Short mmCIF file of C-alpha atoms in Angstrom, two decimals:
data_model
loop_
_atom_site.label_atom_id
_atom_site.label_comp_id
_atom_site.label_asym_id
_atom_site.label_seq_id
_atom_site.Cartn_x
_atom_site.Cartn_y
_atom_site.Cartn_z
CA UNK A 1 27.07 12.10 -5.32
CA UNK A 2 26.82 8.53 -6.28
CA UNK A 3 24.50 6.35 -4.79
CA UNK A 4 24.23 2.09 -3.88
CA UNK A 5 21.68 0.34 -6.62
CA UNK A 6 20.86 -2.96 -7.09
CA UNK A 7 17.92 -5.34 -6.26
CA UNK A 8 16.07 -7.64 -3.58
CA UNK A 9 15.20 -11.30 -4.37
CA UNK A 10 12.73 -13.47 -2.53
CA UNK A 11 13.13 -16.91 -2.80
CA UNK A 12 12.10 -20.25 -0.88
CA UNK A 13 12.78 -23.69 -0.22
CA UNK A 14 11.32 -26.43 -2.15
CA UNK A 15 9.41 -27.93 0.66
CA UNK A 16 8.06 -24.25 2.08
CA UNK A 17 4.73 -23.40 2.94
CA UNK A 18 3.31 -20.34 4.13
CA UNK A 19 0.87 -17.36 4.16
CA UNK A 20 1.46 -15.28 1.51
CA UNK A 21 -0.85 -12.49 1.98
CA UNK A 22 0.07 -12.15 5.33
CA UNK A 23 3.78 -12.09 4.63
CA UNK A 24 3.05 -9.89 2.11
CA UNK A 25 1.15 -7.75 4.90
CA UNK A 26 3.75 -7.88 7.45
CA UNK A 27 7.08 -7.56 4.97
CA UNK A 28 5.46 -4.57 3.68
CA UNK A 29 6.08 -2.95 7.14
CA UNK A 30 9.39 -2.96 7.09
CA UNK A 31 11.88 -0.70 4.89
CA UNK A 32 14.14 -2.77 2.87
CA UNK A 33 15.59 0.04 0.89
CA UNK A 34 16.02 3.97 0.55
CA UNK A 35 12.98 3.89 -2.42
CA UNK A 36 10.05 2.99 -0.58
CA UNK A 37 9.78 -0.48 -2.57
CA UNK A 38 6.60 -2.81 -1.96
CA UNK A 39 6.13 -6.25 -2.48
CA UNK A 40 3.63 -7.96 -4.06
CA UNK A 41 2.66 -11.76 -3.46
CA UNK A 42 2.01 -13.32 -6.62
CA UNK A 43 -0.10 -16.54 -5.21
CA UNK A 44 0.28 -18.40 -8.95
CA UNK A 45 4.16 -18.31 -8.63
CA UNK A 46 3.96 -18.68 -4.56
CA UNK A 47 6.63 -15.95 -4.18
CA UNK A 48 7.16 -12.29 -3.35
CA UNK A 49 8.19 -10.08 -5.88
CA UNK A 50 9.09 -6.29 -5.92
CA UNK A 51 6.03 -4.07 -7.30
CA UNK A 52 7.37 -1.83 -10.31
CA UNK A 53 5.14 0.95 -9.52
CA UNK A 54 6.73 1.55 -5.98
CA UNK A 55 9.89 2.21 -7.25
CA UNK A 56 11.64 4.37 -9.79
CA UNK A 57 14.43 1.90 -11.21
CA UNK A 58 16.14 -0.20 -9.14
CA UNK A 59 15.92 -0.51 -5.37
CA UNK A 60 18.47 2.46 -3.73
CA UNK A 61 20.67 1.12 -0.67
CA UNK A 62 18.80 -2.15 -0.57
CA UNK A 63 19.51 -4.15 2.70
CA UNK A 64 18.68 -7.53 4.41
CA UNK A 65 19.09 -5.61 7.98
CA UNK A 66 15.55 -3.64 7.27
CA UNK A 67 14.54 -0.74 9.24
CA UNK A 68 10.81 -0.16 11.24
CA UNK A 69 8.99 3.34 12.63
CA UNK A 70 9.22 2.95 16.01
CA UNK A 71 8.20 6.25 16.91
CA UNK A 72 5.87 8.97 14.88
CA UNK A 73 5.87 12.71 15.56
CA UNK A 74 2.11 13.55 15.01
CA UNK A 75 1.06 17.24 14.66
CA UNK A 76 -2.22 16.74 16.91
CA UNK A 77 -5.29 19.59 15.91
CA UNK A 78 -3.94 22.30 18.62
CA UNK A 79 -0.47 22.46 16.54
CA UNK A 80 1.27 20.61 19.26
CA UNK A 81 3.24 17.69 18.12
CA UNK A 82 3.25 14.37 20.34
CA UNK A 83 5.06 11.29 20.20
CA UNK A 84 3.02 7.90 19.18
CA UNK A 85 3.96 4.64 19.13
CA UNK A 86 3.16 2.78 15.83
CA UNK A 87 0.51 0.55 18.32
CA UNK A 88 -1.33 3.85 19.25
CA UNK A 89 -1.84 5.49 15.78
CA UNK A 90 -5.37 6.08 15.05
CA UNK A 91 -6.50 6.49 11.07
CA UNK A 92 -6.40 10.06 11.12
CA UNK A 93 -2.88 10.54 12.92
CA UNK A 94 -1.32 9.40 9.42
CA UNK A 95 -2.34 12.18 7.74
CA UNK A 96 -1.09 14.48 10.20
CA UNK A 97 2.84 12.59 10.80
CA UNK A 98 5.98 15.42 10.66
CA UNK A 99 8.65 12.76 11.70
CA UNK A 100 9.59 9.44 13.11
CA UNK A 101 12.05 7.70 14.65
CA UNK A 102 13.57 4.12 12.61
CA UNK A 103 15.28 1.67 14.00
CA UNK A 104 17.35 -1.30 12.21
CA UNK A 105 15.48 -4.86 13.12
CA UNK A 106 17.65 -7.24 14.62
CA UNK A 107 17.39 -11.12 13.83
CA UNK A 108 15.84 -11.98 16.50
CA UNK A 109 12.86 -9.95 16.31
CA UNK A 110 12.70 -10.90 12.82
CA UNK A 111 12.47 -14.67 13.26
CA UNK A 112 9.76 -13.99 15.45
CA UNK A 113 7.63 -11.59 13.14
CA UNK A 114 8.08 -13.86 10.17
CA UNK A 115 8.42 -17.97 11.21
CA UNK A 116 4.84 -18.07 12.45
CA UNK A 117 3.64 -17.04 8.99
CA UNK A 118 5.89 -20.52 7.95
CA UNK A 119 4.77 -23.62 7.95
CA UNK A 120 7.12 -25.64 6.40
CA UNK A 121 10.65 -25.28 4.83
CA UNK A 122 12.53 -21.86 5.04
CA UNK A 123 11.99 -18.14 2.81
CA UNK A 124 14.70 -15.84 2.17
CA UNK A 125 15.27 -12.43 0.90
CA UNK A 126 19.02 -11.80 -0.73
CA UNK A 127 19.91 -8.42 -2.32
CA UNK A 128 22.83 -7.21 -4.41
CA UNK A 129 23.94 -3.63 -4.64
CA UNK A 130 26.79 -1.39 -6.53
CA UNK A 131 28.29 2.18 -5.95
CA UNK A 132 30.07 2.92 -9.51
CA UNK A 133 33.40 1.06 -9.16
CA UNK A 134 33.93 2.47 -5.01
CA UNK A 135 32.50 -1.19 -3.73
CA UNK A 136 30.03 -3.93 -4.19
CA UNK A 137 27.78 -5.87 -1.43
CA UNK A 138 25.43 -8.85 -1.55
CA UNK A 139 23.47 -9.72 1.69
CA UNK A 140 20.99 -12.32 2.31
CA UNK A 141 18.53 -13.37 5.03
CA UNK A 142 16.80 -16.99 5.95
CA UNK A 143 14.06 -17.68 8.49
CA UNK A 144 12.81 -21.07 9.05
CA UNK A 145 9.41 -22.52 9.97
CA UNK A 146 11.53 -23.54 13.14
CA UNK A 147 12.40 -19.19 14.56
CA UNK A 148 15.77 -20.27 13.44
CA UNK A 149 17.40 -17.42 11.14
CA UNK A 150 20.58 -16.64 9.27
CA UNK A 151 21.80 -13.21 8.13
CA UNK A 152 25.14 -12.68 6.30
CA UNK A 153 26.58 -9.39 4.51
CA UNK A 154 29.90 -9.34 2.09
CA UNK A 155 31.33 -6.05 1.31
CA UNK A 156 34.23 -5.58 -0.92
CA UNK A 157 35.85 -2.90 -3.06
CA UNK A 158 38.74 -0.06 -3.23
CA UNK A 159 36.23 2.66 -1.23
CA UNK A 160 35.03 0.42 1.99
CA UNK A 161 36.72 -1.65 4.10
CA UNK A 162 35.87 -5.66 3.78
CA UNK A 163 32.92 -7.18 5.45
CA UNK A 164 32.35 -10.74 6.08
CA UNK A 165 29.75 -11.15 8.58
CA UNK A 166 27.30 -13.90 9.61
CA UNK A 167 24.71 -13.96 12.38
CA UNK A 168 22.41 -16.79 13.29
CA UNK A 169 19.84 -17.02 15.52
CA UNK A 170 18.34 -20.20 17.43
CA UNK A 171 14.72 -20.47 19.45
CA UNK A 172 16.29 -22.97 21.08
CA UNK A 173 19.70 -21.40 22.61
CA UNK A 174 16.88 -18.50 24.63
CA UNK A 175 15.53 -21.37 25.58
CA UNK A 176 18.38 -23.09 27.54
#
């Protein structure tokens, strides 16, 4: 069985500004691979970079179109299992999850997670990823200060069929 690796960039404009510990906070709550990769903010550099330690290699099946729990399965102390919503986990129902439900996070919500944590300018997080010689794919997403945010994926290669898609959003087209 052959599997997709590759790796996830972070990168920003020249004129960005933003909290990085928070965006560190809040990107870490997303899955942006099949590896269970973490990023680190490096506040020297001003970026976000992928923490060695939380992976083994390179990132597997690494995506711009992240997923979220939006459900956990929580054996509770009778043996019962109950559904929780992410909002309604205590500290001690993490020790005790047996499942959850993921769901892919679409642009929208994403502008509005991450362009209050800009101030200025525009971050984006690109990736790059292989299976053997069946197909290659590169994918990038870009969220402005502004809620406005761009997503594209290319796919190409003898085992998949092409991809070419691009999806913006706008603030200011809900707002009309």
């Amino acid at each position: 069985m052959a599997d997709a690796y590759g790796m996830l960039t972070f990168d920003k404009s020249t004129d960005c500004e933003f909290d990085g510990l928070k965006l560190e906070k809040l990107i870490n709550e997303f899955e942006w691979d099949n590896s269970g990769i973490r990023w680190k903010f490096d506040e020297e550099s001003g970026y976000l970079w992928i923490e060695r330690e939380s992976f083994f290699g390179q990132p597997q099946y690494p995506t711009v179109y992240p997923r979220f729990t939006s459900l956990y399965r929580v054996e509770g102390d009778d043996g019962e299992l109950r559904d929780v919503s992410p909002v309604d986990m205590r500290e001690e129902d993490f020790e005790h999850i047996c499942d959850g439900e993921d769901e892919i996070c679409d642009l929208e919500s994403l502008s509005k997670a991450f362009s209050p944590l800009i101030k200025n300018g525009w971050i984006e997080i690109a990736c790059t990823a292989n299976e053997k010689a069946r197909y290659v794919y590169f994918e990038s997403l870009r969220i402005y200060a502004d809620g406005k945010a761009l997503r594209r994926s290319i796919y190409s290669g003898p085992m998949t069929s092409p991809v070419d898609n691009f999806e913006e959003f706008s603030p200011q087209e809900m707002a009309v």
